Structure formats: structure tokens, C-alpha cells
Coordinates of C-alpha atoms in Angstrom, one line a residue:
M800 CA 0.0 0.0 0.0
A801 CA 2.8 2.4 0.8
S802 CA 4.5 1.9 -2.5
F803 CA 1.2 2.3 -4.3
S804 CA 0.5 5.5 -2.5
G805 CA 3.9 6.8 -3.4
L806 CA 3.3 5.9 -7.1
A807 CA -0.1 7.6 -6.9
L808 CA 1.5 10.7 -5.4
T809 CA 4.2 10.8 -8.1
L810 CA 1.6 10.5 -10.9
L811 CA -0.5 13.2 -9.3
S812 CA 2.6 15.4 -9.1
V813 CA 3.4 14.8 -12.8
V814 CA -0.2 15.6 -13.8
A815 CA -0.2 18.8 -11.6
L816 CA 3.1 19.8 -13.2
L817 CA 1.7 19.3 -16.7
L818 CA -1.4 21.1 -16.0
G819 CA 0.5 24.0 -14.4
N820 CA 2.8 24.3 -17.4
S821 CA -0.1 24.4 -19.8
H822 CA -1.2 27.7 -18.1
A823 CA 2.1 29.1 -17.2
Q824 CA 4.5 28.7 -20.0
L825 CA 4.9 32.3 -20.7
T826 CA 8.0 33.6 -18.9
P827 CA 10.4 36.6 -19.4
N828 CA 13.4 34.2 -19.4
F829 CA 11.9 31.7 -21.9
Y830 CA 14.8 32.1 -24.3
E831 CA 17.5 32.6 -21.8
D832 CA 19.4 29.5 -22.9
S833 CA 18.1 29.0 -26.5
C834 CA 18.5 32.5 -27.7
P835 CA 20.4 34.6 -25.0
D836 CA 20.9 37.6 -27.3
L837 CA 17.3 37.9 -28.3
L838 CA 16.3 41.0 -26.5
S839 CA 19.4 43.0 -27.6
I840 CA 18.8 41.9 -31.3
V841 CA 15.2 43.1 -31.3
Q842 CA 16.0 46.3 -29.4
A843 CA 18.7 47.3 -31.9
Q844 CA 16.5 46.8 -34.9
V845 CA 13.5 48.6 -33.4
E846 CA 15.8 51.5 -32.5
I847 CA 17.0 51.7 -36.2
A848 CA 13.4 51.5 -37.5
I849 CA 12.2 54.3 -35.2
K850 CA 15.3 56.4 -36.0
N851 CA 14.4 56.1 -39.6
E852 CA 10.8 57.0 -39.0
K853 CA 9.3 58.0 -35.7
R854 CA 5.8 56.9 -36.6
M855 CA 7.1 53.3 -36.8
G856 CA 7.0 52.9 -33.0
A857 CA 3.3 53.5 -32.9
S858 CA 2.8 51.2 -35.9
L859 CA 4.6 48.3 -34.1
L860 CA 2.7 48.8 -31.0
R861 CA -0.6 48.8 -32.9
L862 CA 0.5 45.6 -34.8
F863 CA 0.7 43.8 -31.5
F864 CA -2.7 45.0 -30.5
H865 CA -4.3 43.9 -33.8
D866 CA -2.6 40.5 -33.4
C867 CA -3.8 39.8 -29.9
F868 CA -7.4 40.9 -30.4
V869 CA -7.9 38.2 -33.1
N870 CA -7.8 34.7 -31.6
G871 CA -4.9 35.7 -29.2
C872 CA -1.4 36.8 -29.5
D873 CA -0.2 34.3 -32.1
G874 CA 1.3 36.1 -35.0
S875 CA -1.6 35.5 -37.3
V876 CA -1.8 39.1 -38.4
L877 CA 1.6 38.8 -40.1
L878 CA 0.5 36.1 -42.6
D879 CA 0.2 37.1 -46.2
D880 CA -2.8 36.0 -48.3
T881 CA -2.1 33.3 -50.9
P882 CA -4.4 31.6 -53.5
A883 CA -5.1 29.0 -51.0
F884 CA -5.0 31.1 -47.8
V885 CA -6.9 34.1 -46.5
G886 CA -5.2 36.0 -43.8
E887 CA -6.1 39.0 -41.7
K888 CA -4.1 41.8 -43.6
N889 CA -7.0 42.7 -45.9
A890 CA -9.7 42.8 -43.1
A891 CA -11.4 46.2 -42.7
P892 CA -9.4 47.3 -39.6
N893 CA -6.1 46.3 -41.2
A894 CA -6.3 47.0 -44.9
N895 CA -4.3 50.2 -45.8
S896 CA -3.9 50.8 -42.2
V897 CA -1.8 48.3 -40.2
R898 CA 1.9 48.6 -41.1
G899 CA 5.3 47.7 -39.9
F900 CA 5.5 44.2 -41.5
E901 CA 8.8 45.0 -43.3
V902 CA 10.4 45.9 -39.9
I903 CA 9.2 42.6 -38.3
D904 CA 10.7 40.8 -41.4
V905 CA 14.1 42.5 -40.7
I906 CA 14.0 41.7 -37.0
K907 CA 13.0 38.1 -37.7
A908 CA 15.9 37.7 -40.2
A909 CA 18.3 39.0 -37.6
V910 CA 16.9 36.6 -34.9
E911 CA 17.0 33.7 -37.3
E912 CA 20.6 34.4 -38.1
A913 CA 21.5 34.2 -34.3
C914 CA 19.0 31.5 -33.3
P915 CA 17.5 29.6 -36.3
G916 CA 14.1 28.1 -35.6
V917 CA 13.8 29.0 -32.1
V918 CA 11.9 32.4 -31.6
S919 CA 8.3 32.8 -32.7
C920 CA 7.0 35.8 -34.7
A921 CA 4.4 36.2 -32.0
D922 CA 7.1 36.8 -29.4
I923 CA 9.0 39.2 -31.7
L924 CA 5.8 41.3 -32.0
A925 CA 5.5 41.4 -28.2
I926 CA 9.0 42.4 -27.7
S927 CA 8.9 45.0 -30.5
A928 CA 5.8 46.6 -29.0
R929 CA 7.5 47.1 -25.6
D930 CA 10.7 48.3 -27.3
S931 CA 8.8 50.8 -29.3
V932 CA 7.3 52.3 -26.2
V933 CA 10.6 52.5 -24.5
Q934 CA 12.2 54.2 -27.6
L935 CA 9.5 56.9 -27.6
G936 CA 10.1 57.8 -23.9
G937 CA 7.6 55.4 -22.4
P938 CA 8.0 52.8 -19.7
D939 CA 10.0 49.5 -19.7
W940 CA 8.6 46.1 -18.5
Q941 CA 9.5 42.4 -18.6
V942 CA 7.7 40.8 -21.6
K943 CA 6.5 37.3 -20.9
L944 CA 7.7 35.0 -23.7
G945 CA 7.1 31.4 -25.0
R946 CA 4.3 32.0 -27.5
R947 CA 4.2 29.9 -30.7
D948 CA 2.9 31.0 -34.1
A949 CA -0.5 30.2 -35.5
R950 CA -1.0 28.1 -38.5
T951 CA -4.4 29.7 -39.1
A952 CA -5.8 33.2 -39.4
S953 CA -9.3 34.7 -39.5
Q954 CA -10.3 37.6 -41.6
A955 CA -13.8 37.3 -40.2
A956 CA -12.5 37.5 -36.6
A957 CA -10.4 40.5 -37.5
N958 CA -13.5 42.3 -38.9
S959 CA -15.5 41.6 -35.8
S960 CA -13.1 41.7 -32.9
I961 CA -11.0 44.8 -33.5
P962 CA -12.9 47.8 -32.3
P963 CA -13.3 50.4 -35.2
P964 CA -12.6 54.2 -34.6
T965 CA -16.4 54.7 -34.8
S966 CA -17.0 52.7 -31.7
N967 CA -19.0 54.2 -28.8
L968 CA -18.2 53.6 -25.1
S969 CA -20.5 50.5 -24.6
E970 CA -19.1 49.0 -27.8
L971 CA -15.5 49.6 -26.6
I972 CA -16.2 48.1 -23.2
S973 CA -17.7 45.0 -24.9
S974 CA -14.8 44.5 -27.3
Y975 CA -12.3 44.6 -24.5
A976 CA -14.4 42.5 -22.2
A977 CA -14.6 39.8 -24.9
Q978 CA -10.7 39.6 -24.6
G979 CA -10.8 39.4 -20.8
L980 CA -9.8 43.0 -20.4
S981 CA -11.3 45.4 -17.8
V982 CA -12.7 48.9 -18.4
Q983 CA -9.5 50.2 -16.7
D984 CA -7.3 48.0 -19.1
M985 CA -9.3 49.5 -22.0
V986 CA -8.7 53.2 -21.0
A987 CA -5.0 52.5 -20.3
L988 CA -4.4 50.7 -23.6
S989 CA -6.2 53.5 -25.4
G990 CA -3.5 55.7 -24.1
A991 CA -1.2 54.1 -26.8
H992 CA -2.9 56.8 -28.9
T993 CA -0.4 59.3 -27.4
I994 CA 1.8 58.3 -30.4
G995 CA 1.0 57.7 -34.0
K996 CA -1.2 59.1 -36.7
A997 CA -4.7 58.4 -38.1
R998 CA -6.0 58.7 -41.7
C999 CA -8.5 61.4 -42.6
T1000 CA -11.1 58.8 -43.4
T1001 CA -11.1 57.6 -39.8
F1002 CA -11.8 61.0 -38.2
R1003 CA -13.6 63.0 -41.0
N1004 CA -17.1 62.7 -39.4
R1005 CA -15.6 63.6 -36.0
I1006 CA -14.3 67.0 -37.1
Y1007 CA -17.2 67.9 -39.3
E1008 CA -20.2 66.4 -37.6
E1009 CA -19.7 66.1 -33.9
A1010 CA -20.4 68.7 -31.2
N1011 CA -18.2 67.5 -28.3
I1012 CA -15.1 68.7 -30.0
D1013 CA -13.0 71.8 -29.4
S1014 CA -13.8 74.1 -32.4
F1015 CA -10.2 75.4 -32.8
F1016 CA -8.9 71.8 -32.8
S1017 CA -11.4 70.7 -35.4
N1018 CA -10.6 73.6 -37.6
T1019 CA -6.9 72.8 -37.5
R1020 CA -7.6 69.3 -38.9
K1021 CA -10.0 70.3 -41.7
P1022 CA -7.5 71.8 -44.3
N1023 CA -5.8 68.4 -44.5
C1024 CA -9.0 66.5 -44.4
P1025 CA -11.6 67.7 -46.8
G1026 CA -15.2 67.3 -45.9
T1027 CA -15.9 65.3 -49.0
P1028 CA -15.4 61.5 -48.7
G1029 CA -12.8 60.3 -51.2
Q1030 CA -10.8 63.5 -51.0
G1031 CA -7.7 63.2 -48.9
D1032 CA -8.8 60.0 -47.3
D1033 CA -5.3 58.9 -46.7
N1034 CA -4.0 62.2 -45.4
L1035 CA -2.6 61.8 -41.9
A1036 CA -3.0 63.7 -38.6
P1037 CA -1.4 63.0 -35.2
L1038 CA -3.5 61.3 -32.6
D1039 CA -1.9 63.4 -30.0
I1040 CA -1.7 67.0 -31.0
Q1041 CA 0.7 67.9 -28.3
T1042 CA 3.5 65.3 -28.2
P1043 CA 2.8 63.0 -31.2
T1044 CA 6.2 61.2 -31.0
R1045 CA 6.6 61.0 -27.3
F1046 CA 4.9 58.4 -25.0
D1047 CA 3.2 60.3 -22.3
N1048 CA -0.2 61.1 -20.8
S1049 CA -1.0 64.0 -23.2
Y1050 CA -3.6 61.9 -24.9
F1051 CA -5.7 62.1 -21.7
V1052 CA -5.1 65.8 -21.3
N1053 CA -6.4 66.2 -24.9
L1054 CA -9.5 64.2 -24.1
V1055 CA -10.4 66.4 -21.1
A1056 CA -10.0 69.4 -23.5
R1057 CA -12.3 67.6 -26.1
K1058 CA -9.4 67.3 -28.5
G1059 CA -9.6 63.5 -29.1
L1060 CA -9.1 62.9 -32.8
L1061 CA -11.2 59.7 -33.2
H1062 CA -14.8 59.3 -32.1
S1063 CA -13.6 56.3 -30.1
D1064 CA -11.0 58.4 -28.4
Q1065 CA -13.4 61.1 -27.2
A1066 CA -16.0 58.4 -26.2
L1067 CA -13.8 57.7 -23.2
F1068 CA -14.4 61.2 -21.9
N1069 CA -18.0 62.2 -22.8
G1070 CA -20.1 62.1 -19.7
G1071 CA -19.8 58.4 -19.3
S1072 CA -18.4 55.8 -16.8
T1073 CA -14.8 56.2 -17.9
D1074 CA -14.6 60.0 -17.3
T1075 CA -13.0 59.6 -13.9
I1076 CA -10.3 57.3 -15.1
V1077 CA -9.4 59.7 -18.0
Q1078 CA -9.4 62.6 -15.6
N1079 CA -7.1 60.7 -13.2
Y1080 CA -4.7 59.8 -16.0
S1081 CA -4.6 63.4 -17.3
Q1082 CA -3.5 64.6 -13.9
N1083 CA -1.4 61.6 -12.8
P1084 CA 1.0 60.3 -15.4
D1085 CA 2.4 57.7 -13.1
A1086 CA -1.0 56.1 -12.6
F1087 CA -1.4 55.9 -16.3
I1088 CA 2.1 54.3 -16.8
Q1089 CA 1.5 51.7 -14.2
D1090 CA -1.9 50.7 -15.5
F1091 CA -0.6 50.7 -19.1
I1092 CA 2.1 48.2 -18.2
T1093 CA -0.4 46.0 -16.4
A1094 CA -2.7 46.1 -19.3
M1095 CA 0.0 45.4 -21.9
I1096 CA 1.1 42.3 -19.9
K1097 CA -2.5 41.2 -19.6
M1098 CA -3.1 41.7 -23.3
G1099 CA -0.1 39.7 -24.1
D1100 CA -1.6 36.8 -22.2
I1101 CA -4.6 36.5 -24.5
K1102 CA -4.8 32.9 -25.6
P1103 CA -1.2 32.2 -26.5
L1104 CA -0.2 29.1 -28.3
T1105 CA 2.3 27.2 -26.2
G1106 CA 3.9 23.7 -25.9
C1107 CA 3.4 21.8 -29.1
S1108 CA 0.6 24.0 -30.6
G1109 CA 1.3 26.0 -33.7
E1110 CA 4.8 26.3 -35.0
I1111 CA 7.9 28.5 -35.0
R1112 CA 7.7 30.2 -38.4
T1113 CA 11.0 30.7 -40.3
N1114 CA 9.3 33.5 -42.3
C1115 CA 6.6 35.4 -40.4
R1116 CA 4.6 36.0 -43.6
R1117 CA 4.0 32.4 -44.5
L1118 CA 3.6 29.0 -42.8
N1119 CA 6.5 26.6 -42.8

């Protein structure tokens, strides 16, 4: 009986270990032995990319967001369409909008040269997003790693899961809740709009039709964004009029002043339940930074592929 009990305990321990690993495989030191120079390789390439174009930092951060919101952080957004495969790049929220793929290609090539077949594209996205924030003056944090790459993608899920710039507050709350993210996570992550630019077609209605907007602000946007659809649709404007290439809390200061560029931005401060959070972040940058870090780590945990699931792509644009 004693030996049987010992065997049973051993089996239970193994099962517990396996179950625990299935939920806790993401860890900051995942590549410590298999690719020890990974973080410095990615950091160097992100630094070069942002030095060449400041906007690229915002683009890489957004790329990670658009990946995680569609069936989890699995690198599916990076897959190109083929005659036999429909990816997510041509979904409505991504087409002519999401960018930075070439930078990810360069980073992946550098990583593959150092550690062939080891590091996933999904993890490269996660690290690149963090490094972009740091390069633009934002906070640093430990990125949890160990994701694997999806062998599938879903254009339909991209169309339905990524909240559009026309979203109202209840729609935003629902979109984030579907990913396991709280209202506070949503507001903090929206603060990523302190960097980057938006196309005229995404904010035309806001500057011409909406009342909850500072008139001077809307008038400064109109010359580069004609009121007629189809004219100047791809012309760009900074999401943060104050410090568009610096990661700070100016986005929230702008919202309080009714200077949010997108409808979905200003929805966060428009007499609703998130007004107090926005007000707090506008006055307390440290609170925003801490909550942003928490939300980014939480977003990175959305349904990762681990263990034997998925694959480690050699080329982020196509399946092995």
C-alpha cells in the first residue's frame, strides 16, 4: 500500500506539473538558454526603425494590439494572403492601415541568423511593441515569452473583434471584455494613442459632424482632411496634437479638452463611466504608466499558443 500511495502521489505530481505548465509557460526568461541575445537583437532593430521613421514605433505597438485581439497573440496578423490562404491583412481594420510588416521581417531575419528556428514571430511582436514604447520615452517592463505561431488566421474575426474608430463607449467596453480586459485596461491601452497618426477617413465625421469637440482643434484638422469623402482619405494627422512622437499622458489631457481625434477616443471622456479614469490619467501620469504596463502584460496573455501548438515560423509571412 505504501508503494502504491507513493506511485499515486508521483503520478499526481506529474499531472499537476503538466497542467500547471499548460497555463504558465509564458515567462520573461523563456529564451535565456536557447537565444540569449534575443532582446538586444530586437532592441537594436527597433531602434533603427524608429530612428528612420518616428511613426514606426506606434505602428509596431498597434500591430501587436491587432494581433492579440484576433484569436490571441499568435502572430496570425503577419501572414500574407495566398491563392489557398486568406489572412487578416485585408480585413477592414487592417487594410491600408496596419503597417510595420517589413520591420518585423528585418527583425525576424536577424533573430533567425542568431537562433534559427527558435523564436516565434508572435514573441517578436510582443518584444517589438515594448521596445517601441521605450524608444519613444515610455516605460519599460518584462515581456512574458514562449508564444508559438498560429498556422491559421481569421479575416472574419479581425473584422468583428478589433474595435473600429467609430465605436461608442459601450461597444468599446464589450470589445475589450470579450478579450478578458477590464474597463481600466481599455482606457489605459487606449493611451497608446499618445503616439502615432490616423488617416483622414477615420476622423472626418468627427471633425465635421460632432459637437463634443474643441472648435479650434477641429478647424486645424480640416484643411488636410476635406469634408468630401474620397478626397484626402489617406492624409494623416497626429492622434496626440501635443506630443505625437513621445509616449506620455498627453492623450488624456487632450480628451479632457475635447481634443480627441477619433470618435472612439473622445468616447472615453464624454459624460460616461470612464470619465473619472481619464481625468485621473490626465493629472497623474504615473497612474497611467503603471496601469498601461499592467494592461499590456495582460493583453499579451490572451490565448497564447504554447507547448506543441502551432509552430515557430521561419518567415513570419507564411507557414513553414
